[in-house]
Structures are given as C-alpha cells and as structure tokens.
Short mmCIF file of C-alpha atoms and ligand atoms in Angstrom, two decimals:
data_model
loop_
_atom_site.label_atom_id
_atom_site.label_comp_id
_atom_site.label_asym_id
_atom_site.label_seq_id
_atom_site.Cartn_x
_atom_site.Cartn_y
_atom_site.Cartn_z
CA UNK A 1 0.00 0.00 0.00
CA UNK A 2 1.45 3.44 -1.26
CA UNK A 3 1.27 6.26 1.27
CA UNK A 4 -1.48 9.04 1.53
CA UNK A 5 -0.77 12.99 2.22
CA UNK A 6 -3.39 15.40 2.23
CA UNK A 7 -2.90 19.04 2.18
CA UNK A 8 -5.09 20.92 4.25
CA UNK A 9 -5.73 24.24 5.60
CA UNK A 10 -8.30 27.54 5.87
CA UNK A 11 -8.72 29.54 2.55
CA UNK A 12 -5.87 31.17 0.77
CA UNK A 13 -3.19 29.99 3.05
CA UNK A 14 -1.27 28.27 0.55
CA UNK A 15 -2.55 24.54 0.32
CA UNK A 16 -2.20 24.79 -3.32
CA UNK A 17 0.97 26.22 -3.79
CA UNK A 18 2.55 23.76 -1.40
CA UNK A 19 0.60 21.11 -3.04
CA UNK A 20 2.06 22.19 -6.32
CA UNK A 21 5.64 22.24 -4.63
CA UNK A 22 5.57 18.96 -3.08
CA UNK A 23 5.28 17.55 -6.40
CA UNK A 24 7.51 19.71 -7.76
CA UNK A 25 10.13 18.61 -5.59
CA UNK A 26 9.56 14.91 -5.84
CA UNK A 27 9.78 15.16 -10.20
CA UNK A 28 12.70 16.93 -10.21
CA UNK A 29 14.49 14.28 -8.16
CA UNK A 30 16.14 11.88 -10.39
CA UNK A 31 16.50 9.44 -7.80
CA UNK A 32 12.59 9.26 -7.56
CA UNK A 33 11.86 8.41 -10.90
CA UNK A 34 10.55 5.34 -10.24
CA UNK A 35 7.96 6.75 -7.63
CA UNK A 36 4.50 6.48 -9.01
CA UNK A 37 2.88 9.39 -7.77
CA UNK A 38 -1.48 10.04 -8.22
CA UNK A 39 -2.12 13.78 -7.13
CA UNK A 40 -5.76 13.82 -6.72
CA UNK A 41 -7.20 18.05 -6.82
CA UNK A 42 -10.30 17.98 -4.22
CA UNK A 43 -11.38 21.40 -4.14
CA UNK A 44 -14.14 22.31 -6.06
CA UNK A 45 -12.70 25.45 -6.84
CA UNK A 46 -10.09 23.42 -8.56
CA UNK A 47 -7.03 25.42 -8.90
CA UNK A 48 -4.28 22.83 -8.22
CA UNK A 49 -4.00 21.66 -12.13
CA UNK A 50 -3.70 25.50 -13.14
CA UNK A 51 -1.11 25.10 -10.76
CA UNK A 52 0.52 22.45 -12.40
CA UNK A 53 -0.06 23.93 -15.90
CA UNK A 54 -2.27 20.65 -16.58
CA UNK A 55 -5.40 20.87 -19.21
CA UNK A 56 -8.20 19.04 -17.42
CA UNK A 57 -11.81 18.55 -18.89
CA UNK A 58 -13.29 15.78 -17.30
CA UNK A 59 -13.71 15.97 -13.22
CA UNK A 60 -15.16 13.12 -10.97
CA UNK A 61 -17.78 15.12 -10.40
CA UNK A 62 -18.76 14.65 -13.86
CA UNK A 63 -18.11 11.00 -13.69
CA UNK A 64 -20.51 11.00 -10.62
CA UNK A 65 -23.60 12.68 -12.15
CA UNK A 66 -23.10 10.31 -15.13
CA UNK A 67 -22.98 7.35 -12.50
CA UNK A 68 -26.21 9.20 -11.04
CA UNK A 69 -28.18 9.37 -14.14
CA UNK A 70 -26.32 6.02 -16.04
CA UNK A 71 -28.91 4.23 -13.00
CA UNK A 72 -31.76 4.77 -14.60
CA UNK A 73 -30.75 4.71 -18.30
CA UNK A 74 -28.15 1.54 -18.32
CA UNK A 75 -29.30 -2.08 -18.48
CA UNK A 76 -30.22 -3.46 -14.69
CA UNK A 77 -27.64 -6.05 -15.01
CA UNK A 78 -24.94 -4.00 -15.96
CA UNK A 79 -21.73 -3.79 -13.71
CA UNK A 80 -21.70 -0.79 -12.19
CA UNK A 81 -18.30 -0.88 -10.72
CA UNK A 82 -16.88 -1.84 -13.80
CA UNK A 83 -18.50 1.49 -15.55
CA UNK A 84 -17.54 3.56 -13.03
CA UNK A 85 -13.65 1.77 -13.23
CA UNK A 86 -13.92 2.78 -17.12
CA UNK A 87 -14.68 6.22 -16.27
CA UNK A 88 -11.95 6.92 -14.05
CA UNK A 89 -10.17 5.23 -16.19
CA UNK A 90 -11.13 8.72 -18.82
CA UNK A 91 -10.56 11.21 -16.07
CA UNK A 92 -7.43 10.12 -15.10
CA UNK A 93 -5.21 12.50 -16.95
CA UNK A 94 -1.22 11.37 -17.18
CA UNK A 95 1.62 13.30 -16.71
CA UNK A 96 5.40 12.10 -17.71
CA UNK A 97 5.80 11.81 -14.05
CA UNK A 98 2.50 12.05 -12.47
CA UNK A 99 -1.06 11.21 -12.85
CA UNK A 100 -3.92 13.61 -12.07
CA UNK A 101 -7.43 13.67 -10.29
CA UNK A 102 -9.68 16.13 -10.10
CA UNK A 103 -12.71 15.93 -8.18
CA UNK A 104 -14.05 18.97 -9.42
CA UNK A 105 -17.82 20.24 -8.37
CA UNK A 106 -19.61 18.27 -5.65
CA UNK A 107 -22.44 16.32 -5.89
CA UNK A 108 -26.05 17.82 -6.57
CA UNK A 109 -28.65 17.50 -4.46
CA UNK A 110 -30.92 14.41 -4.36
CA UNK A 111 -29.45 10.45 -3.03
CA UNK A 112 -25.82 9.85 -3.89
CA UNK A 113 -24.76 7.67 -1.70
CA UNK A 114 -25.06 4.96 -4.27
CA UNK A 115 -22.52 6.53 -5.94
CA UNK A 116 -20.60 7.79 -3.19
CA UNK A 117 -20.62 4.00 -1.85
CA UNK A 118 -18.97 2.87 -5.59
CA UNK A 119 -16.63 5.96 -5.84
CA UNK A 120 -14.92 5.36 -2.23
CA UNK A 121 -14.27 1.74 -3.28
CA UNK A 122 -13.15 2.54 -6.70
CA UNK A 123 -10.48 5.24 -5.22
CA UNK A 124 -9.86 3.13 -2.22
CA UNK A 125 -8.50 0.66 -5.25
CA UNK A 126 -6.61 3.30 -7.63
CA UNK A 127 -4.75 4.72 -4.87
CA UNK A 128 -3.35 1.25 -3.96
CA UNK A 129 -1.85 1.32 -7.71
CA UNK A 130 0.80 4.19 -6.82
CA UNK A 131 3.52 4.69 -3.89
CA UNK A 132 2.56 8.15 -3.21
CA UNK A 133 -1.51 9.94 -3.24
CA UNK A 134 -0.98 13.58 -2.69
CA UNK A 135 -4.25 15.56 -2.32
CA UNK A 136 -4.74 19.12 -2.48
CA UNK A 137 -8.31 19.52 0.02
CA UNK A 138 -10.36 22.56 0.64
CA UNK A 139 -10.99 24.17 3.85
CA UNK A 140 -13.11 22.42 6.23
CA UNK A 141 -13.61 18.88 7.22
CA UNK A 142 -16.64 17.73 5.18
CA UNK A 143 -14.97 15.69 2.74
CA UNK A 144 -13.22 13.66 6.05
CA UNK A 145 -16.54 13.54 7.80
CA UNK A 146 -18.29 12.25 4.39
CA UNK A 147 -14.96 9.59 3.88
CA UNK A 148 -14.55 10.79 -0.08
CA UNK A 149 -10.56 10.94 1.01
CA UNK A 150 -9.26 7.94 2.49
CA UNK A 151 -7.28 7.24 5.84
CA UNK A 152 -3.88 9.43 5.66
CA UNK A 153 -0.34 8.79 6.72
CA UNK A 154 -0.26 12.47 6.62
CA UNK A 155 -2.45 15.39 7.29
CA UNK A 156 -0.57 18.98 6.46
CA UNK A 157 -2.02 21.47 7.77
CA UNK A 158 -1.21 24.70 6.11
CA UNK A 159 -1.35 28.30 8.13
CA UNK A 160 -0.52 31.71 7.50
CA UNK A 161 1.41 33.78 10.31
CA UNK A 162 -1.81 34.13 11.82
CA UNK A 163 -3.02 33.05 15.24
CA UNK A 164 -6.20 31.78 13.39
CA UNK A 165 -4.53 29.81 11.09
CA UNK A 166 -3.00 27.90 13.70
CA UNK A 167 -5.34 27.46 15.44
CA UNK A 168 -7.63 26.08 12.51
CA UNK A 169 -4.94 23.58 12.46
CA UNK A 170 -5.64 23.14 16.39
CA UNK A 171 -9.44 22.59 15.74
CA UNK A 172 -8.58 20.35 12.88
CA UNK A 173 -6.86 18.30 15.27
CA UNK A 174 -9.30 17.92 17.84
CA UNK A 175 -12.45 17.92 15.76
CA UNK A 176 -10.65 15.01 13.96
CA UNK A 177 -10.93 12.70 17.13
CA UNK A 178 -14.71 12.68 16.87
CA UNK A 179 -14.73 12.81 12.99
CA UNK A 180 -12.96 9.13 13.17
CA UNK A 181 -10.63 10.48 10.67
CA UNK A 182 -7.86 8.80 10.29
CA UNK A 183 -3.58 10.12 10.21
CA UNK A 184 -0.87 8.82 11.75
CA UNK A 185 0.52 12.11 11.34
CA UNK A 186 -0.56 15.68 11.74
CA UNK A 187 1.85 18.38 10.54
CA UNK A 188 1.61 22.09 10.07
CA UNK A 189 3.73 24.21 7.64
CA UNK A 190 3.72 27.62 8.11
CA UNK A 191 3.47 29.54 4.94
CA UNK A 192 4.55 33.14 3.73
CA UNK A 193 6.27 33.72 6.59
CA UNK A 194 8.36 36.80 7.39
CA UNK A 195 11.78 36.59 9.20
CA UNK A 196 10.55 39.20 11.73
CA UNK A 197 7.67 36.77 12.39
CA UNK A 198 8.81 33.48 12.49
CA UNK A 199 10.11 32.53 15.98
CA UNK A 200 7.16 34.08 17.22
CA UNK A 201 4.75 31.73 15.06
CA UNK A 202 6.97 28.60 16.24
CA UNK A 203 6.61 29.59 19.69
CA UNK A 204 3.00 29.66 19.59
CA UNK A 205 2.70 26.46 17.38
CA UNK A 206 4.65 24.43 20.47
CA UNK A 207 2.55 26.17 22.78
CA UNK A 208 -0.46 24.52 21.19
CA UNK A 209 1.51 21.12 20.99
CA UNK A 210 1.52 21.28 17.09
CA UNK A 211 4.16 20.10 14.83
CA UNK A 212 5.84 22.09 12.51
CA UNK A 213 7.51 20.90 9.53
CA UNK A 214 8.50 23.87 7.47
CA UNK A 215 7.95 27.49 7.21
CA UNK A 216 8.13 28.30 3.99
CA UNK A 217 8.60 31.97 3.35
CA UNK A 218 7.47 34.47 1.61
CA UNK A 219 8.10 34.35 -2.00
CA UNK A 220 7.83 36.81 -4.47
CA UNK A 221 8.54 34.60 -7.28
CA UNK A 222 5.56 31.86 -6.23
CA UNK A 223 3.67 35.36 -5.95
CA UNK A 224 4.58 36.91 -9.44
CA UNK A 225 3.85 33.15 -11.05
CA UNK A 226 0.10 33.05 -9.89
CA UNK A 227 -0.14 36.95 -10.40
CA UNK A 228 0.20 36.11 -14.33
CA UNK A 229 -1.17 32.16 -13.76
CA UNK A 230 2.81 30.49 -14.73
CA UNK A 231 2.25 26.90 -13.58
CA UNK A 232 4.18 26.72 -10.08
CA UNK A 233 5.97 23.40 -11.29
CA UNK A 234 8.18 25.53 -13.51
CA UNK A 235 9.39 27.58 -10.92
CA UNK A 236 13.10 28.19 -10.28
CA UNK A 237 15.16 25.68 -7.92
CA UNK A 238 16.85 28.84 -6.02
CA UNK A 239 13.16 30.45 -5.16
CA UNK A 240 13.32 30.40 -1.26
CA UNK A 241 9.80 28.64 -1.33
CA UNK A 242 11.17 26.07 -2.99
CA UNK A 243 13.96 25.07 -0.93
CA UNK A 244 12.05 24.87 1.80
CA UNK A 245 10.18 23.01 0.61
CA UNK A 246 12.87 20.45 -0.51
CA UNK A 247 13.54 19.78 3.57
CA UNK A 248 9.59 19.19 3.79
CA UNK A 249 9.65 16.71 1.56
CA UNK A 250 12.92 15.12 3.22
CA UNK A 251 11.08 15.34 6.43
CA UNK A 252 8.28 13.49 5.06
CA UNK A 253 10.80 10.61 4.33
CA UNK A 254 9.58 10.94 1.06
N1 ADP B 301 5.04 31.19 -0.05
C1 ADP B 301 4.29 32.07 -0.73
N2 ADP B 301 4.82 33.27 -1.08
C2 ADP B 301 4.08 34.18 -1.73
N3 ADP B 301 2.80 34.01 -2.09
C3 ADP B 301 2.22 32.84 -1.78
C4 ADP B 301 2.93 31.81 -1.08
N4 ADP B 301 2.09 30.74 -0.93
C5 ADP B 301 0.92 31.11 -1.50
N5 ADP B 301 0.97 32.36 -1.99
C6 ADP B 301 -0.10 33.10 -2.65
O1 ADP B 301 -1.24 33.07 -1.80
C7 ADP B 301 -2.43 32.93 -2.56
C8 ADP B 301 -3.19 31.72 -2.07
O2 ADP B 301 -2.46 30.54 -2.34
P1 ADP B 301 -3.17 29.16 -2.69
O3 ADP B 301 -2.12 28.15 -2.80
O4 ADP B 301 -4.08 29.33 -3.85
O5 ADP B 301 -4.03 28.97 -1.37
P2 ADP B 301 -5.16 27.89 -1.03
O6 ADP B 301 -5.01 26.75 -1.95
O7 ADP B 301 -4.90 27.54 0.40
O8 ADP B 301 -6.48 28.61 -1.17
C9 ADP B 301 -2.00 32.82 -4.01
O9 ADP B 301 -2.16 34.06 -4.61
C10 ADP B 301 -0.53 32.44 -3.92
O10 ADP B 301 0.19 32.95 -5.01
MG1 MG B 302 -6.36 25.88 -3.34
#
C-alpha cells in the first residue's frame, strides 16, 4: 500500500501552492523516478492543475452525475463498478511523471450515496496502484466527515502567520478525534512567513503542541507566477519557497 498525504488548511493559506511544490520537488528528483505518484485536486474550486499547468476537462464530479443518471438509463444487469472503473479510467489525466485527479464540483442534491458508496471503493482501489496519493483539500472537514478521502499517513495542515490559522490547524486536530478520521501524522507548515515573524509563530505552534515541519517563506517569485497564472511546477530551484520546501519533503521521508 502506497502512502497518503493530504494538504489541508483555511482559505488562501497556501494549500495549493505547497501542493504544487511537493510535487515539484519529488519530479525533479532523479533518484525518484521510479515513484509512481497520483495527485488527486479535491477542491471544487479546482485550482491545483492550473497550478501544475495541466489541461483538465473531465472531473469526478462529472463521472458521478453520469454514474447518477447512467442508473436509470443503463441495463439493470450491468456492472456498475466496472462502468464507473472505465470512467476513471477517462478522467485520469497522465503526466510524464505524475497522474492527475480532479474531483471537481460536488455532488447535486438528491441520493448519492449509491454513488458515493462505488466511488470510495473505486479510489480506495486506484490509490493502492501508486507509492505516493498527494491531495490538495479545501478548507473544512466535510470531505473527512463524508470519507470521499481515504485514511492518511499524513495530514498537512497549512497556516498563515496568523493566530487563526494555527489554530484552525488546532481545531482540525481535535475535531478530527470525533470525525474518526484517520492520520498517523498531523503536521503544520507555516506559509509566507516573514523573518521578523517566524520565531514568534513557532513559539505559539509548540505552545499549542503542534508540529511544525516547514515554514516556507514568503516568496515573491511563487507570488509573481500566480499573479500572471505560470504553472508553479516551472518555478526556479533557487526560489526560497522552494527550498524549503525540498527539507519538507525530506522530512516526510519521502
Ligand atoms: N510562499 C508564498 N509566497 C508568496 N505568495 C504565496 C505563497 N504561498 C501562497 N501564496 C499566494 O497566496 C495565494 C493563495 O495561495 P493558494 O495556494 O491558492 O491557497 P489555497 O489553496 O490555500 O487557497 C495565491 O495568490 C498564492 O500565489
Ligand atoms: Mg487551493
């Protein structure tokens, strides 16, 4: 079984970008080559494939209404989890290095947990095809509480400088007790953080007993890239953001 990160975090903090990063990082390193990576996009405002400069058309959320409608219009004995297998199958959209998901919009109203029930199984199975699942989640917990993402080695929780953002990665921690969510880890990486700042934001991290794993800083190259939409993948090894990011990855023993 490959291992699971998920990258999580209040609006606008920087999930994405460190998302992006991540799997930067982990392409450019020749002696990971071999690693078959799936990153899977589940916001709904899906921004993680701009981020990766990736053209995607179909989302699982169109596979899912097509699931939704395909029971009423498809033969009763037809195999649902094989359709549904074919369809991911379509979504899926490979990368040299890579293979991408996006989840895209979520499900309309009206009974889906048909579908729901055939999608968990059917990602529970494609993420056991690849070492690494690397998922870029919107704020909030729903998608944990409603078990569309599976049980995580990882959870990164991403914060600004802010108090709040900290402790959103605080709540996330104790709300995830009663949500039976499932990590083994729980790490927070501080993002777009100012030397003047940053002793001051690790001091109040240990005082809430959370553990950080980077602060990645400021970065007015990252900045000037989504200012004109460049796809974060291409840029430079010798931003700051990006060498940072380098020792989060290490420290992820990935
Ligand atoms: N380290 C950084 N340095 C500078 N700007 C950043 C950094 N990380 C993120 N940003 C900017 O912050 C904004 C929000 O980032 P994004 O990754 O889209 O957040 P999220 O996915 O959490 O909503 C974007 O405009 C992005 O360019
Ligand atoms: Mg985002």
């Amino acid at each position: 079984m490959g291992r699971v990160i998920a990258v999580t975090g209040k609006g606008g903090t920087g999930k994405t970008a460190v998302t992006a990063m991540i799997l930067r990082d982990l392409i450019n390193d020749s002696s990971k080559k071999t690693l078959r990576i799936l990153a899977i996009d589940a916001d709904p405002d899906a921004n993680l494939a701009d981020a990766l400069g990736v053209k995607v058309s179909k989302t699982i959320g169109d596979m899912r209404e097509f699931m939704q409608q395909s029971r009423y219009t498809t033969p009763p004995d037809t195999d649902k989890q094989v359709l549904f297998e074919s369809k991911l199958f379509e979504i899926l959209v490979e990368e040299n290095a890579y293979d991408l998901l996006v989840m895209g919009k979520p499900e309309g109203s009206g009974c889906y947990c048909f579908v729901n029930n055939l999608l968990r199984g059917i990602m529970d199975k494609t993420i056991s095809d690849y070492d690494l699942t690397l998922i870029d989640t919107p704020a909030g917990l729903e998608h944990f509480s409603r078990k569309t993402i599976p049980d995580l080695d990882a959870l990164i929780v991403v914060t600004d400088e802010s108090r709040r953002g900290l402790t959103t990665a605080e709540r996330i921690r104790d709300m995830s007790k009663g949500l039976d969510m499932k990590y083994k880890e729980l790490y927070v990486v501080v993002n777009k953080v100012t030397p003047e700042r940053k002793e001051k934001v690790l001091e109040t991290a240990k005082d809430l007993g959370l553990k950080v794993i980077g602060t990645v800083p400021y970065d007015q190259n990252l900045a000037k890239f989504d200012l004109v939409g460049d796809p974060l993948m291409n840029l430079p090894g010798d931003s700051p953001a990006v060498a940072e990011t380098r020792q989060i990855v290490s420290k992820l023993g990935l």
